[in-house]
PDB file of C-alpha atoms in Angstrom:
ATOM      1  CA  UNK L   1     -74.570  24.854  47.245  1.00  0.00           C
ATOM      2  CA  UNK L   2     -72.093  25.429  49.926  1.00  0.00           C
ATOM      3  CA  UNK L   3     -70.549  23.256  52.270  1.00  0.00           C
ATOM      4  CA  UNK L   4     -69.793  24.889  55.562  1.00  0.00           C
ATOM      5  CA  UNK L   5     -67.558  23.413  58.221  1.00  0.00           C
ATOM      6  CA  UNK L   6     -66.999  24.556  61.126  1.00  0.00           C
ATOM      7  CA  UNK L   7     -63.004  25.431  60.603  1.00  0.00           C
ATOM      8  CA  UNK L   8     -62.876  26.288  64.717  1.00  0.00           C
ATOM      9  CA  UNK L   9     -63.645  23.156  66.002  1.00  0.00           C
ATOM     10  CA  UNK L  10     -60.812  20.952  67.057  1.00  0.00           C
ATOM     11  CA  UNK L  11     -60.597  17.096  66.271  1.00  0.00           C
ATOM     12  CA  UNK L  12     -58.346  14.691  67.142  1.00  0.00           C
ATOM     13  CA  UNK L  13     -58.406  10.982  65.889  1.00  0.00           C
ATOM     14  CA  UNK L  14     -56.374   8.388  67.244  1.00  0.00           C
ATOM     15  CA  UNK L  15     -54.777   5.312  66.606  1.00  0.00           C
ATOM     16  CA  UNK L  16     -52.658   2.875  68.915  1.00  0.00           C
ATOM     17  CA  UNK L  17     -49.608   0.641  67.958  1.00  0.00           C
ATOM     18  CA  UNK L  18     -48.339  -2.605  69.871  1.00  0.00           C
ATOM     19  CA  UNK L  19     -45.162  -4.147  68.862  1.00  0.00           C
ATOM     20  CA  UNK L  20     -43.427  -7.173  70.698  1.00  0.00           C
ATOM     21  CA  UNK L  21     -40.481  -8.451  69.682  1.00  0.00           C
ATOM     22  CA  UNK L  22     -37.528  -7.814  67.572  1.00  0.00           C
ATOM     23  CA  UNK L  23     -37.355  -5.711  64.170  1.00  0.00           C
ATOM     24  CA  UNK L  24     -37.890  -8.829  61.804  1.00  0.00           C
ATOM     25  CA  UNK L  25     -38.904 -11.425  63.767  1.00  0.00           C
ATOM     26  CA  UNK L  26     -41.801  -9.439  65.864  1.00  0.00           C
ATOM     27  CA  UNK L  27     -44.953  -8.344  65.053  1.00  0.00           C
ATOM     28  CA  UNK L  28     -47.336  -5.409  65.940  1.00  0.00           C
ATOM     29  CA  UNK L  29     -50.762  -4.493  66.354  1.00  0.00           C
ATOM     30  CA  UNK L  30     -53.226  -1.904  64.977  1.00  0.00           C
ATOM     31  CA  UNK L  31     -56.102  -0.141  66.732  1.00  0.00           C
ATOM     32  CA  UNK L  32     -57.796   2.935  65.364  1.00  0.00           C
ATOM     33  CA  UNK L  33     -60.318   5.147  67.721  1.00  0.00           C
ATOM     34  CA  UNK L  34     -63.411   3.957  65.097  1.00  0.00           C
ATOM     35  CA  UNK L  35     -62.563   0.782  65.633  1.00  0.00           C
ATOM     36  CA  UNK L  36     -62.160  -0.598  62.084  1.00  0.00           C
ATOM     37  CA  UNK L  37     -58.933  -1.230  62.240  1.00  0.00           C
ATOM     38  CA  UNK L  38     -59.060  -3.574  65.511  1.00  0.00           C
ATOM     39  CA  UNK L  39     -55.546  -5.515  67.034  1.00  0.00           C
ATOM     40  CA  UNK L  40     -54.550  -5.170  62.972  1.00  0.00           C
ATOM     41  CA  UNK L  41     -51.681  -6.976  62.263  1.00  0.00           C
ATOM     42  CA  UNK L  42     -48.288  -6.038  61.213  1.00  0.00           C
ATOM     43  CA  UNK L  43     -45.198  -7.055  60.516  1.00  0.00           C
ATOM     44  CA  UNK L  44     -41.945  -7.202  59.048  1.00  0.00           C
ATOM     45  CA  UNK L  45     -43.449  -9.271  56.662  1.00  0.00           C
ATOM     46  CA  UNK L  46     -46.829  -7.589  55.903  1.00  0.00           C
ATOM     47  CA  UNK L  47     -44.565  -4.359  55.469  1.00  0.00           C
ATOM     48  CA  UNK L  48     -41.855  -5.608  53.052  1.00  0.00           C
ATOM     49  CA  UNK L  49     -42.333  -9.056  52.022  1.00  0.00           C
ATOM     50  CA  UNK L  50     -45.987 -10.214  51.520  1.00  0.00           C
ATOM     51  CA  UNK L  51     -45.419 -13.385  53.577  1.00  0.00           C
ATOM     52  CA  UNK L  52     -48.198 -12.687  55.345  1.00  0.00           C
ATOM     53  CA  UNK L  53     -51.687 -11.331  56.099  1.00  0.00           C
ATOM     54  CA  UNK L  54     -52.054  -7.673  57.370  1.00  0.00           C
ATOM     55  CA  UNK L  55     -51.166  -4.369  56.848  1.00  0.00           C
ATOM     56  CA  UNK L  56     -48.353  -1.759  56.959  1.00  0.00           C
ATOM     57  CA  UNK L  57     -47.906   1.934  57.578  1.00  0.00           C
ATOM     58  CA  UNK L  58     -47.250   2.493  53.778  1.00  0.00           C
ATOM     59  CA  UNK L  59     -50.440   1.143  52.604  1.00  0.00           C
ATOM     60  CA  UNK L  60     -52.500   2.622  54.877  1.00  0.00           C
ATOM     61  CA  UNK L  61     -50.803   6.268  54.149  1.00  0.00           C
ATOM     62  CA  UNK L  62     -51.509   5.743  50.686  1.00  0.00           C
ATOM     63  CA  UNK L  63     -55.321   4.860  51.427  1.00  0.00           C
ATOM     64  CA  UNK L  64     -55.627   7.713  54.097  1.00  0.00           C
ATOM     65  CA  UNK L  65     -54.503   9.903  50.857  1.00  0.00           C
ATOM     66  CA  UNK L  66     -56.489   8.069  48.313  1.00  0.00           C
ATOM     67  CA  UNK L  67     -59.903   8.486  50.924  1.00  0.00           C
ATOM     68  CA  UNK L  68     -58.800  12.630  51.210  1.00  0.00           C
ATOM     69  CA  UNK L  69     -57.828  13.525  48.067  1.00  0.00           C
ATOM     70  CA  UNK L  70     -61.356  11.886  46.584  1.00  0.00           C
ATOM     71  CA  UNK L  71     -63.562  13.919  49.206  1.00  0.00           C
ATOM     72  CA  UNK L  72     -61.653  16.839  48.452  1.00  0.00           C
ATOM     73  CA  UNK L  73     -62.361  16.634  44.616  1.00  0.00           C
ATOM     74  CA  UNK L  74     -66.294  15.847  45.611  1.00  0.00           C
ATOM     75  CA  UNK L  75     -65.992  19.031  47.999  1.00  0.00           C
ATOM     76  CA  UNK L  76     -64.758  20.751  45.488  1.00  0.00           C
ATOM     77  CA  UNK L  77     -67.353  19.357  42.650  1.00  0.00           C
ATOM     78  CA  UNK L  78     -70.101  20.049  44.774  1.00  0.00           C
ATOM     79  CA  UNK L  79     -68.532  24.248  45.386  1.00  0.00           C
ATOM     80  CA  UNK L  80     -69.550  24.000  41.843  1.00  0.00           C
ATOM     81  CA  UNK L  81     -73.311  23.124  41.923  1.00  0.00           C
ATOM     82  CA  UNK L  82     -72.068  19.219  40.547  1.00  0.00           C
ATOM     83  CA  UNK L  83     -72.660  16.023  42.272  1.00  0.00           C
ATOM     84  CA  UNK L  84     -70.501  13.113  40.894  1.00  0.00           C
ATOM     85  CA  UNK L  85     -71.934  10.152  40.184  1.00  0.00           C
ATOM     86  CA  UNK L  86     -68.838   7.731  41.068  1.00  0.00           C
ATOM     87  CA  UNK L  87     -65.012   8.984  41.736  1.00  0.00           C
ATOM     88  CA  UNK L  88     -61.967   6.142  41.820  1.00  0.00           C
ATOM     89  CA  UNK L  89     -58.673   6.874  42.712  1.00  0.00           C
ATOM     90  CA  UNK L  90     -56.081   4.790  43.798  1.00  0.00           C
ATOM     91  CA  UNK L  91     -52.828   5.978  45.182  1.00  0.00           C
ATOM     92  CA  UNK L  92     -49.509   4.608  44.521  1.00  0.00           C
ATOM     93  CA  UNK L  93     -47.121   5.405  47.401  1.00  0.00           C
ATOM     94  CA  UNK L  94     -43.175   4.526  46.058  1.00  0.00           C
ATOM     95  CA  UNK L  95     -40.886   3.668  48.457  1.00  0.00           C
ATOM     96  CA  UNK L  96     -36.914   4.149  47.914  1.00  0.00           C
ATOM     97  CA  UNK L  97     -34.839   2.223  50.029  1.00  0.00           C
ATOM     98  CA  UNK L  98     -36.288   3.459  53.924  1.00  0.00           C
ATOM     99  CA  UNK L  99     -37.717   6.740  52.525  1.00  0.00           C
ATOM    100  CA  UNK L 100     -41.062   7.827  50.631  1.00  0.00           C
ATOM    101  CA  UNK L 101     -40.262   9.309  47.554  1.00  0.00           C
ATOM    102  CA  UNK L 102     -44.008  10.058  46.352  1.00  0.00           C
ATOM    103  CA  UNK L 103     -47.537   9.337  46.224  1.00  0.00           C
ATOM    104  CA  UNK L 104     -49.181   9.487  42.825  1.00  0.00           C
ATOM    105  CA  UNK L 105     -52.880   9.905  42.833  1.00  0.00           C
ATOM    106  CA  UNK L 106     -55.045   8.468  39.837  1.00  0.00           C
ATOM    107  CA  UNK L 107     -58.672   9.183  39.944  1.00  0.00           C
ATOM    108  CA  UNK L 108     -61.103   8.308  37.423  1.00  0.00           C
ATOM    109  CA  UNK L 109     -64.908   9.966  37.333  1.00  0.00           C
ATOM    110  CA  UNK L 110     -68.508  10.226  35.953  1.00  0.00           C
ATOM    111  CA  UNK L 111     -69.598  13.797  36.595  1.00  0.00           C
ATOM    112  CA  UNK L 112     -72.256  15.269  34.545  1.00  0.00           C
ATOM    113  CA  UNK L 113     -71.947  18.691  33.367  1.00  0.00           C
ATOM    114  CA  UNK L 114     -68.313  18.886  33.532  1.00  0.00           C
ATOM    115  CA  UNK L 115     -65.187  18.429  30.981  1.00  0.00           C
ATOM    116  CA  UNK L 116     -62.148  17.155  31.058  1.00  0.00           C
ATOM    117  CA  UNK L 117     -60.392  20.103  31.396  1.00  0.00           C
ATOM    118  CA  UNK L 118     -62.667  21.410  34.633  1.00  0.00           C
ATOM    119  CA  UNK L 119     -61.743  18.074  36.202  1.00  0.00           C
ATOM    120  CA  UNK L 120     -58.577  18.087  35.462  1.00  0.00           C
ATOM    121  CA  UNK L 121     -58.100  21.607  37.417  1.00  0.00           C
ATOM    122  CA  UNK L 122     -60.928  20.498  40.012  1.00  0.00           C
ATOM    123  CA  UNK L 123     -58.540  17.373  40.811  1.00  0.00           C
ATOM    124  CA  UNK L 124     -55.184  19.457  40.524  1.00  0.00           C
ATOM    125  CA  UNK L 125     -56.340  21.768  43.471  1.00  0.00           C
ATOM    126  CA  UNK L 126     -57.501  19.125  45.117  1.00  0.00           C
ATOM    127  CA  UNK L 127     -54.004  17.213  45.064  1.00  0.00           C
ATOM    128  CA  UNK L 128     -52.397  20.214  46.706  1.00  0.00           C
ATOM    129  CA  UNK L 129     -55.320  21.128  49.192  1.00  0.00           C
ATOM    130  CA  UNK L 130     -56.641  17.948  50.333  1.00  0.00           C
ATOM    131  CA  UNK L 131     -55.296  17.591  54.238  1.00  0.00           C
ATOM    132  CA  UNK L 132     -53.450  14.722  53.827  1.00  0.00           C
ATOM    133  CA  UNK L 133     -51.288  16.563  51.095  1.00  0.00           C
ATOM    134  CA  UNK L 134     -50.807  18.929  53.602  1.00  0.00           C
ATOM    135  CA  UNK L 135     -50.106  16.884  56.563  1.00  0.00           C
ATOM    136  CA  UNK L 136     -47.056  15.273  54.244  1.00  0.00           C
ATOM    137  CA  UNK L 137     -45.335  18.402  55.337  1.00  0.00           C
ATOM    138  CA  UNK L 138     -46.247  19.786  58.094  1.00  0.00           C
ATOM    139  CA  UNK L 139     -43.637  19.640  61.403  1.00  0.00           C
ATOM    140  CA  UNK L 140     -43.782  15.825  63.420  1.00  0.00           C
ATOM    141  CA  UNK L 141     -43.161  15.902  66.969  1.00  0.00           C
ATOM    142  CA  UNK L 142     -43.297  13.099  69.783  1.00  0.00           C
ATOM    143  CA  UNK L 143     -42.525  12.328  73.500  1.00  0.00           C
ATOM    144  CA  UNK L 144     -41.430   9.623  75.074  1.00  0.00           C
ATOM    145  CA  UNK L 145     -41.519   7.449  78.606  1.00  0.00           C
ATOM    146  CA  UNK L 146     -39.554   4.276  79.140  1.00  0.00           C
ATOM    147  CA  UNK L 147     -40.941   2.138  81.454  1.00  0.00           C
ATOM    148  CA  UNK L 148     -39.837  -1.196  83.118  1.00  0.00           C
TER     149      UNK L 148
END
């Protein structure tokens, strides 16, 4: 079986961020275009102290990984004429001081008529390929307009 995307088309998703107030003290909200993240909180404190309900950019990185990496491995699986039954992962994103220092993706699965060792190398391409691996390097630009 072969999965075929159309590699031509252009997507773009979107997400919006409100912030009012100072650094620590403020706090922000979270919209996504699919609208499950909705007016989201964030916060000084739902990024670095746990004070309080919400999320942070850090987290969600790390699930925007977890989510890409474990479609990649089923895309890949299924290249291979398998269909998994269930695949886990959860991603650890570390944090050094004010930079990201890695992501370490842990994925457990059930997939019949494959080894460890098949896996193993299914999942290894997969951390590499999947587009969120990819993204982590690719060139960031932005624009900006003050207004008053």
């Amino acid at each position: 079986m072969t999965i075929k995307l159309n590699n031509n088309k252009v997507m773009k998703r979107t997400a919006k961020a409100q912030w009012t107030g100072s650094a620590k003290e403020g706090k922000g909200e979270l919209t996504t275009q699919s609208g499950i993240l909705n007016q989201t909180n964030y916060s000084f404190k739902t990024r670095f102290t746990g004070e309080e309900k919400g999320t942070n950019p850090e987290e969600l990185l790390a699930a925007a990984h977890a989510g890409c990496f474990t479609m990649a491995v089923s895309f890949a699986l299924t290249e291979k004429g398998l269909t998994p039954t269930l695949l886990n992962t959860e991603a650890t994103l570390t944090m050094e001081g004010f930079a990201i220092s890695g992501i370490h993706l842990s994925i457990t699965g059930s997939v019949p008529g494959i080894n460890e060792e098949e896996f193993t190398a299914v999942t290894k391409a997969a951390e590499q390929n999947c587009l969120i691996s990819k993204a982590l390097s690719v060139q960031i630009t932005s624009d900006a307009q003050l207004f008053a």
